[in-house]
Coordinates of C-alpha atoms in Angstrom, one line a residue:
X109 CA -29.4 2.4 57.3
X110 CA -25.8 3.5 59.8
X111 CA -24.3 1.7 62.6
X112 CA -25.6 4.9 64.0
X113 CA -28.9 3.2 64.0
X114 CA -28.1 -0.2 64.9
X115 CA -25.4 -3.1 64.8
X116 CA -25.4 -5.1 61.7
X117 CA -27.5 -2.5 59.4
X118 CA -27.9 -2.6 55.8
X119 CA -25.3 -0.2 55.1
X120 CA -22.6 -2.3 56.0
X121 CA -24.4 -5.7 55.1
X122 CA -24.2 -3.9 51.3
X123 CA -21.0 -2.7 51.6
X124 CA -19.6 -6.2 53.1
X125 CA -21.1 -8.0 50.1
X126 CA -19.9 -5.1 48.2
X127 CA -16.3 -6.3 49.1
X128 CA -16.0 -9.9 49.6
X129 CA -18.7 -10.7 46.7
X130 CA -19.0 -8.1 43.8
X131 CA -15.1 -6.8 44.2
X132 CA -13.3 -9.7 44.6
X133 CA -14.8 -11.2 41.7
X134 CA -14.1 -10.0 37.5
X135 CA -17.3 -10.7 36.1
X136 CA -19.5 -9.6 38.8
X137 CA -17.1 -6.3 38.7
X138 CA -17.8 -6.1 35.1
X139 CA -21.6 -6.0 35.7
X140 CA -21.7 -4.1 38.3
X141 CA -20.4 -1.3 36.5
X142 CA -22.5 -2.2 33.4
X143 CA -25.8 -2.0 35.8
X144 CA -24.0 1.1 37.1
X145 CA -24.4 2.9 34.0
X146 CA -26.9 4.8 33.9
X147 CA -26.2 6.4 37.5
X148 CA -22.7 6.6 36.3
X149 CA -22.1 10.0 38.0
X150 CA -23.6 8.8 41.1
X151 CA -22.0 5.6 41.5
X152 CA -18.6 7.1 40.9
X153 CA -19.2 10.2 44.0
X154 CA -19.7 7.1 46.2
X155 CA -16.8 5.0 45.2
X156 CA -18.6 2.3 43.5
X157 CA -16.7 2.4 40.3
X158 CA -13.5 3.1 40.4
X159 CA -13.2 0.3 43.6
X160 CA -14.3 -2.0 40.5
X161 CA -12.0 -0.4 37.9
X162 CA -9.2 -0.8 40.3
X163 CA -10.1 -4.4 41.1
X164 CA -10.6 -5.7 37.4
X165 CA -6.8 -3.4 36.5
X166 CA -4.9 -5.7 39.8
X167 CA -7.0 -9.3 38.2
X168 CA -6.0 -8.0 34.7
X169 CA -2.2 -7.5 35.8
X170 CA -2.2 -11.1 37.7
X171 CA -3.7 -12.7 34.6
X172 CA -3.9 -10.6 31.6
X173 CA -5.4 -13.6 29.6
X174 CA -8.8 -12.3 31.2
X175 CA -8.4 -9.3 28.4
X176 CA -8.8 -12.3 25.6
X177 CA -6.1 -14.5 24.2
X178 CA -3.0 -12.8 22.6
X179 CA -3.3 -13.0 18.4
X180 CA 0.4 -14.3 19.3
X181 CA -1.1 -16.8 21.4
X182 CA -3.2 -18.0 18.7
X183 CA -0.8 -18.3 15.5
X184 CA 1.4 -20.1 17.8
X185 CA -0.3 -22.7 19.4
X186 CA -1.4 -25.8 17.6
X187 CA -4.5 -26.7 16.4
X188 CA -6.8 -29.0 17.9
X189 CA -7.3 -30.1 21.7
X190 CA -4.1 -28.1 22.8
X191 CA -5.4 -25.1 21.4
X192 CA -9.4 -25.3 22.9
X193 CA -8.3 -26.3 26.5
X194 CA -5.2 -23.8 26.1
X195 CA -7.5 -21.8 29.2
X196 CA -9.3 -24.1 30.1
X197 CA -9.7 -24.5 33.5
X198 CA -8.3 -26.9 35.7
X199 CA -7.8 -28.1 39.8
X200 CA -5.2 -25.9 39.8
X201 CA -6.6 -22.7 38.9
X202 CA -9.6 -23.3 39.9
X203 CA -8.1 -23.1 43.4
X204 CA -7.1 -19.9 42.6
X205 CA -10.7 -19.0 41.3
X206 CA -9.8 -17.9 38.3
X207 CA -13.3 -18.2 36.4
X208 CA -13.8 -19.2 33.0
X209 CA -15.3 -18.4 30.2
X210 CA -14.8 -14.8 32.0
X211 CA -17.3 -11.7 31.6
X212 CA -15.6 -9.2 28.4
X213 CA -15.0 -6.0 29.2
X214 CA -16.3 -5.0 25.0
X215 CA -20.1 -5.1 27.4
X216 CA -18.7 -1.5 28.9
X217 CA -19.9 1.6 27.1
X218 CA -17.1 4.1 25.6
X219 CA -16.6 6.2 28.4
X220 CA -16.3 3.8 30.7
X221 CA -14.1 0.9 28.6
X222 CA -11.8 3.9 27.3
X223 CA -10.2 5.3 31.0
X224 CA -9.9 1.4 31.9
X225 CA -8.1 0.4 28.8
X226 CA -6.0 4.0 29.6
X227 CA -4.9 2.7 33.2
X228 CA -3.8 -0.4 32.0
X229 CA -1.5 0.9 29.7
X230 CA -0.2 3.4 32.6
X231 CA 0.1 0.0 34.6
X232 CA 2.3 -1.6 31.9
X233 CA -0.5 -4.1 31.3
X234 CA 1.7 -6.3 27.7
X235 CA 0.4 -4.9 24.8
X236 CA -0.7 -8.2 22.9
X237 CA -3.5 -8.1 25.9
X238 CA -4.5 -4.5 25.7
X239 CA -4.5 -4.6 21.1
X240 CA -6.3 -7.8 21.8
X241 CA -9.3 -6.4 24.3
X242 CA -9.1 -3.5 22.1
X243 CA -9.9 -5.5 18.8
X244 CA -12.7 -7.4 20.6
X245 CA -13.8 -3.9 20.7
X246 CA -13.6 -2.2 18.1
X247 CA -15.2 -5.9 16.5
X248 CA -18.1 -5.9 18.5
X249 CA -19.2 -2.2 18.1
X250 CA -18.2 -1.6 14.4
X251 CA -17.4 -4.0 12.4
X252 CA -19.6 -6.4 12.6
X253 CA -22.4 -4.0 11.8
X254 CA -20.9 -2.5 8.8
X255 CA -19.8 -6.9 7.5
X256 CA -23.5 -7.2 8.2
X257 CA -24.1 -4.3 6.0
X258 CA -26.0 -2.5 8.9
X259 CA -26.2 1.1 7.1
X260 CA -28.0 2.2 10.8
X261 CA -28.8 5.3 11.6
X262 CA -26.8 9.4 11.2
X263 CA -26.9 8.4 14.9
X264 CA -25.1 5.6 15.1
X265 CA -22.4 6.1 12.7
X266 CA -22.3 9.4 15.2
X267 CA -21.4 6.5 17.5
X268 CA -19.8 4.0 16.0
X269 CA -17.1 7.1 14.3
X270 CA -16.5 7.7 17.5
X271 CA -15.7 4.8 19.4
X272 CA -13.2 3.9 15.5
X273 CA -11.4 6.4 16.8
X274 CA -11.2 6.2 20.6
X275 CA -9.9 2.7 19.0
X276 CA -7.2 4.1 17.1
X277 CA -6.0 6.0 20.4
X278 CA -6.1 2.9 22.4
X279 CA -4.3 0.3 19.7
X280 CA -0.5 0.1 20.9
X281 CA 2.1 0.9 17.5
X282 CA 4.0 -2.0 18.0
X283 CA 4.5 -4.1 15.3
X284 CA 2.9 -8.0 14.7
X285 CA 0.6 -7.0 18.0
X286 CA -2.3 -7.8 15.2
X287 CA -3.4 -9.5 12.1
X288 CA -2.1 -6.8 9.4
X289 CA -6.6 -7.8 7.4
X290 CA -7.1 -6.7 10.8
X291 CA -6.2 -3.2 10.8
X292 CA -7.0 -3.0 7.5
X293 CA -10.8 -3.8 8.0
X294 CA -10.3 -1.3 10.5
X295 CA -9.1 1.1 8.0
X296 CA -11.7 0.6 6.0
X297 CA -14.4 1.8 8.7
X298 CA -12.6 4.5 9.7
X299 CA -12.8 6.0 5.8
X300 CA -16.3 4.2 5.2
X301 CA -17.5 6.7 8.7
X302 CA -15.6 9.5 7.6
X303 CA -13.4 9.7 11.0
X304 CA -10.9 12.1 12.0
X305 CA -8.1 11.9 9.7
X306 CA -5.4 11.9 12.8
X307 CA -7.2 7.7 13.1
X308 CA -6.9 7.5 9.3
X309 CA -3.5 8.1 9.7
X310 CA -2.8 6.5 13.0
X311 CA -3.9 3.1 11.6
X312 CA -2.2 3.6 8.3
X313 CA 1.2 4.1 10.2
X314 CA 0.4 0.6 12.3
X315 CA -0.6 -1.3 8.6
X316 CA 2.7 0.2 6.8
X317 CA 4.5 -1.1 10.0
X318 CA 4.0 -4.1 8.6
X319 CA 3.2 -4.1 5.0
X320 CA 5.0 -6.7 4.0
X321 CA 1.9 -8.9 6.0
X322 CA -0.8 -7.5 3.5
X323 CA -2.2 -9.0 0.9
X324 CA -3.5 -7.7 -2.8
X325 CA -7.1 -8.2 -1.6
X326 CA -6.2 -5.6 1.8
X327 CA -4.5 -2.9 -0.2
X328 CA -8.1 -3.2 -3.1
X329 CA -9.8 -0.4 -1.2
X330 CA -12.9 1.1 -2.6
X331 CA -12.8 4.9 -3.6
X332 CA -15.5 6.9 -1.4
X333 CA -17.2 10.0 -2.4
X334 CA -19.6 10.6 -5.4
X335 CA -16.5 12.2 -8.0
X336 CA -14.4 9.3 -7.0
X337 CA -12.4 8.7 -10.3
X338 CA -10.6 5.7 -9.8
X339 CA -11.7 2.6 -8.7
X340 CA -9.3 1.8 -5.9
X341 CA -7.9 4.6 -3.4
X342 CA -3.9 4.3 -4.5
X343 CA -3.2 7.3 -3.1
X344 CA -3.7 5.5 0.8
X345 CA -2.6 2.8 -0.7
X346 CA 1.0 5.3 -1.4
X347 CA 1.1 6.6 1.6
X348 CA 0.9 3.1 3.6
X349 CA 3.8 2.3 1.3
X350 CA 6.0 5.8 2.3
X351 CA 5.6 4.4 5.8
X352 CA 6.8 0.6 5.5
X353 CA 9.9 1.9 3.8
X354 CA 10.0 4.8 6.4
X355 CA 10.2 2.8 9.6
X356 CA 12.3 -0.6 8.0
X357 CA 14.6 -1.8 10.5
X358 CA 14.9 -4.7 8.4
X359 CA 18.6 -6.3 6.9
X360 CA 18.1 -8.9 5.2
X361 CA 15.7 -7.6 2.4
X362 CA 13.7 -9.9 2.5
X363 CA 10.5 -8.0 3.6
X364 CA 11.6 -5.4 0.9
X365 CA 10.9 -7.8 -1.7
X366 CA 8.2 -8.9 -0.4
X367 CA 6.6 -5.6 -0.6
X368 CA 7.4 -5.1 -3.9
X369 CA 6.8 -8.3 -5.4
X370 CA 3.2 -7.0 -4.0
X371 CA 3.2 -3.3 -5.1
X372 CA 3.3 -6.0 -8.6
X373 CA 0.8 -7.7 -8.0
X374 CA -1.7 -4.4 -7.3
X375 CA -0.7 -3.0 -10.2
X376 CA -1.5 -6.1 -12.2
X377 CA -5.3 -6.1 -10.2
X378 CA -5.8 -2.3 -10.8
X379 CA -4.4 -1.9 -14.4
X380 CA -8.0 -3.4 -15.6
X381 CA -9.4 -0.1 -14.5
X382 CA -10.0 2.2 -17.6
X383 CA -10.2 5.5 -15.8
X384 CA -7.0 5.0 -13.7
X385 CA -5.0 7.8 -14.8
X386 CA -0.8 6.7 -16.5
X387 CA 0.8 9.1 -13.8
X388 CA -0.9 7.1 -11.2
X389 CA 0.2 3.5 -12.7
X390 CA 3.3 5.2 -13.3
X391 CA 4.0 6.7 -10.1
X392 CA 3.2 3.8 -8.0
X393 CA 5.2 1.5 -10.2
X394 CA 8.3 4.1 -10.0
X395 CA 8.1 4.3 -5.7
X396 CA 8.1 0.4 -5.4
X397 CA 11.4 0.1 -8.1
X398 CA 13.4 2.7 -6.5
X399 CA 13.0 1.2 -2.8
X400 CA 13.8 -2.4 -3.9
X401 CA 16.1 -2.0 -6.8
X402 CA 18.8 -4.4 -6.6
X403 CA 16.9 -6.2 -4.7
X404 CA 14.2 -7.4 -7.2
X405 CA 15.3 -10.0 -9.8
X406 CA 12.8 -10.2 -11.8
X407 CA 10.2 -8.1 -13.7
X408 CA 7.7 -10.6 -15.2
X409 CA 4.8 -9.1 -13.1
X410 CA 5.9 -5.1 -13.7
X411 CA 5.9 -6.8 -17.7
X412 CA 2.3 -8.5 -16.9
X413 CA 0.6 -5.0 -15.0
X414 CA 1.8 -2.9 -18.2
X415 CA 0.9 -4.9 -20.5
X416 CA -2.7 -5.3 -19.0
X417 CA -2.7 -1.4 -19.1
X418 CA -1.5 -1.1 -22.6
X419 CA -4.4 -3.3 -23.3
X420 CA -7.2 -1.7 -21.7
X421 CA -5.8 1.7 -22.6
X422 CA -5.6 1.7 -25.9
X423 CA -6.5 5.4 -26.9
X424 CA -2.5 5.9 -25.3
X425 CA 0.1 7.4 -27.9
X426 CA 3.0 5.5 -28.6
X427 CA 5.2 8.6 -26.8
X428 CA 3.0 7.8 -23.8
X429 CA 2.7 4.0 -24.4
X430 CA 7.0 5.0 -24.5
X431 CA 6.9 6.3 -21.2
X432 CA 4.8 3.4 -19.4
X433 CA 7.2 1.4 -20.7
X434 CA 10.6 2.8 -19.3
X435 CA 8.9 0.8 -16.2
X436 CA 9.9 -2.6 -17.3
X437 CA 13.8 -3.5 -17.1
X438 CA 14.2 -6.1 -20.3
X439 CA 17.2 -8.2 -18.6
X440 CA 15.6 -9.3 -16.3
X441 CA 12.8 -10.4 -18.1
X442 CA 12.1 -14.3 -18.4
X443 CA 12.4 -16.8 -21.7
X444 CA 8.9 -16.6 -21.9
X445 CA 8.1 -13.3 -21.1
X446 CA 10.5 -11.9 -23.6
X447 CA 9.5 -14.3 -26.4
X448 CA 5.7 -12.4 -25.9
X449 CA 7.1 -9.1 -25.2
X450 CA 8.9 -9.5 -29.2
X451 CA 5.1 -10.5 -30.4
X452 CA 3.4 -8.3 -28.6
X453 CA 2.0 -5.4 -30.7
X454 CA 0.7 -3.0 -27.7
X455 CA 4.3 -2.3 -27.1
X456 CA 6.3 0.9 -28.4
X457 CA 9.1 -0.4 -31.3
X458 CA 11.7 0.7 -29.1
X459 CA 11.2 -1.5 -26.4
X460 CA 10.5 -4.5 -29.3
X461 CA 13.8 -3.6 -30.5
X462 CA 15.2 -3.6 -26.8
X463 CA 13.8 -7.0 -26.0
X464 CA 15.1 -8.6 -28.8
X465 CA 18.4 -7.0 -28.1
X466 CA 18.2 -8.4 -24.6
X467 CA 17.2 -12.2 -25.8
X468 CA 20.1 -11.9 -27.8
X469 CA 22.1 -11.4 -25.0
X470 CA 20.6 -14.1 -22.5
X471 CA 21.4 -16.2 -25.0
X472 CA 24.8 -15.6 -25.4
X473 CA 25.0 -16.3 -22.0
X474 CA 23.1 -19.2 -22.2
X475 CA 24.5 -21.5 -24.8
X476 CA 28.0 -21.6 -23.6
X477 CA 26.8 -22.6 -20.1
X478 CA 24.7 -25.4 -22.0
X479 CA 27.8 -26.3 -24.3
X480 CA 29.9 -26.9 -21.1
X481 CA 28.2 -29.3 -20.3
X482 CA 28.6 -32.7 -22.3
X483 CA 32.6 -33.9 -23.4
X484 CA 32.1 -32.1 -27.2
X485 CA 31.2 -29.1 -25.8
X486 CA 34.2 -29.1 -23.9
X487 CA 36.1 -30.1 -27.1
X488 CA 34.1 -27.6 -29.5
X489 CA 35.4 -25.0 -26.0
X490 CA 39.0 -25.2 -26.7
X491 CA 38.3 -25.0 -30.7
X492 CA 36.1 -21.8 -30.3
X493 CA 39.2 -21.1 -26.9
X494 CA 42.3 -21.6 -29.9
X495 CA 40.4 -19.6 -32.6
X496 CA 39.5 -16.4 -30.4
X497 CA 43.1 -17.0 -29.4
X498 CA 44.2 -17.0 -33.3
X499 CA 42.1 -14.0 -33.4
X500 CA 42.8 -12.1 -30.6
X501 CA 46.5 -12.5 -32.1
X502 CA 45.6 -10.5 -35.3
X503 CA 44.0 -7.7 -33.7
X504 CA 47.2 -6.6 -31.8
X505 CA 46.2 -3.0 -33.5
X506 CA 44.0 -3.0 -30.5
X507 CA 45.4 -1.4 -27.9
X508 CA 43.2 -3.6 -25.2
X509 CA 41.1 -6.0 -24.7
X510 CA 38.7 -3.5 -23.5
X511 CA 38.8 -1.5 -26.5
X512 CA 38.3 -4.7 -28.9
X513 CA 35.0 -5.0 -27.1
X514 CA 33.8 -1.4 -26.5
X515 CA 34.4 -1.3 -30.8
X516 CA 31.9 -4.9 -31.0
X517 CA 29.5 -3.0 -28.3
X518 CA 29.8 -0.1 -29.9
X519 CA 29.0 -1.6 -33.4
X520 CA 26.2 -3.7 -31.9
X521 CA 23.7 -0.6 -30.6
X522 CA 24.2 1.6 -34.0
X523 CA 23.0 -2.0 -35.6
X524 CA 20.5 -1.8 -33.3
X525 CA 19.9 2.1 -33.4
X526 CA 19.7 1.4 -37.6
X527 CA 16.6 -1.6 -36.8
X528 CA 14.7 0.2 -34.1
X529 CA 15.1 2.9 -37.2
X530 CA 14.1 1.2 -40.2
X531 CA 10.8 -0.5 -37.9
X532 CA 9.6 2.8 -36.6
X533 CA 9.8 3.5 -40.5
X534 CA 7.8 -0.3 -41.3
X535 CA 5.4 0.4 -39.3
X536 CA 4.6 4.6 -39.4
X537 CA 4.5 3.5 -43.6
X538 CA 2.1 0.6 -42.6
X539 CA -0.9 2.8 -40.6
X540 CA -0.4 5.3 -42.8
X541 CA -2.2 3.6 -45.4
X542 CA -1.4 5.3 -48.7
X543 CA -0.9 3.2 -52.0
X544 CA 1.4 6.3 -53.4
X545 CA 3.4 5.6 -50.0
X546 CA 3.7 2.1 -49.7
X547 CA 4.9 1.6 -53.6
X548 CA 7.2 4.0 -53.3
X549 CA 8.3 2.4 -49.9
X550 CA 9.0 -0.9 -51.3
X551 CA 11.4 0.4 -54.4
X552 CA 13.6 1.4 -51.5
X553 CA 13.4 -1.4 -50.1
X554 CA 13.7 -3.2 -53.2
X555 CA 16.9 -1.0 -54.0
X556 CA 18.4 -1.5 -51.0
X557 CA 18.3 -5.0 -50.7
X558 CA 19.7 -4.6 -54.2
X559 CA 22.4 -2.5 -53.0
X560 CA 23.1 -4.5 -49.6
X561 CA 23.6 -7.6 -51.9
X562 CA 25.9 -5.7 -54.2
X563 CA 23.8 -5.7 -57.5
X564 CA 24.0 -2.1 -57.9
X565 CA 26.7 0.7 -57.4
X566 CA 24.8 3.3 -59.6
X567 CA 22.0 4.3 -61.9
X568 CA 24.6 4.1 -64.8
X569 CA 27.0 1.0 -63.9
X570 CA 24.6 -2.0 -63.1
X571 CA 25.8 -5.7 -62.5
X572 CA 22.9 -7.4 -61.9
X573 CA 21.5 -9.3 -64.9
X574 CA 18.5 -7.6 -65.3
X575 CA 17.3 -6.2 -68.7
X576 CA 16.4 -2.8 -69.1
X577 CA 12.8 -2.6 -71.0
X578 CA 13.2 -0.1 -74.2
X579 CA 11.2 2.6 -73.7
X580 CA 10.3 3.6 -77.6
X581 CA 8.2 6.8 -78.2
X582 CA 5.0 6.4 -79.6

């Protein structure tokens, strides 16, 4: 078949066809590789595989969109006709022999696909096109079949595990190259297929870099294994948070607020899980609060999560409920949340008192602002200011205005503490249920009320006009 036998023989015709018809075409090069998979070693020895691979890489370098449309293009282009015709061939593209509906590299087996992508990465093909191609490969061979609920055989799962681990190795590490939801889907697949720790850690690191783009639904990763204690994999969420804060480089803090609100909503979602441990709930909330302290201006989300958790875990003791409620910043709660909390029997007495104190402080701050809005308010404030000046002149015994304020605050704190102790005693008496103690409590409270009203000074000196009944001996 060679030219030594005769001219224009089969070998020269086959070589000419391969060079001018196969290697010159993107689609035909991919199909040729696909056809050679069964005799891959022989085709590689003849140089056919190397020629096809080199042709594919050169064309991808010149026209990266042959690998697939990048996710950035998909999000930046407007929907409709313009987006639909973005890569539709026109006269100029036809002149340069760009084939519309190009063959997808994802039809190749992993032993061909991974070396090709590796070579493209070394030749500096843009990372957004590499990630688009790799994601398409993962969808075709792993994600679609798992979405359809195909359990498959052990052999098939082994192949899928190998593919998802290779996908993680090929994916670029930069932030924002692919949707966060797609990365979560790959992570779930890696967990379900029992992929290696390196594979799962790789997906978690990539997700952590763009955790501010995630949703609560993304974070709801089911726990795996027969001995699972909680409904969702909270340890995985904790690792994602660590990766986010470790790689955070923002300056305005917007991403920090977004992630803090995301974790609050996640806590609201999982708080109803009866198997959720108190230590897990507290550690997740503490981690989020510590990272966003001074940035998050509202605690309503945290209050809602705590309320749901206490409602679904009523077996908690008073001290355990206080430990859960230490996450709450009463000064950052809205008036509506404070009103709800002040009537919430699930909260410990100490927290309810703190909420009432916070409401009082809010009223002190808001009342002057509302009064200043009207002319009458201005006159009223003027009168108040004059009275304050007179009071200030009367309190010259104090060294400074700061000392006066400090003394008032100390008085207020002592009153709050007394109220807290009394509320706690009342609650204990109610829960005790003993008639004797209840009767005794009533007498004590009655005596205390008379004492405060100035009706009695001692057991023998009684100023109240209540006649004592004489007791006659029988």
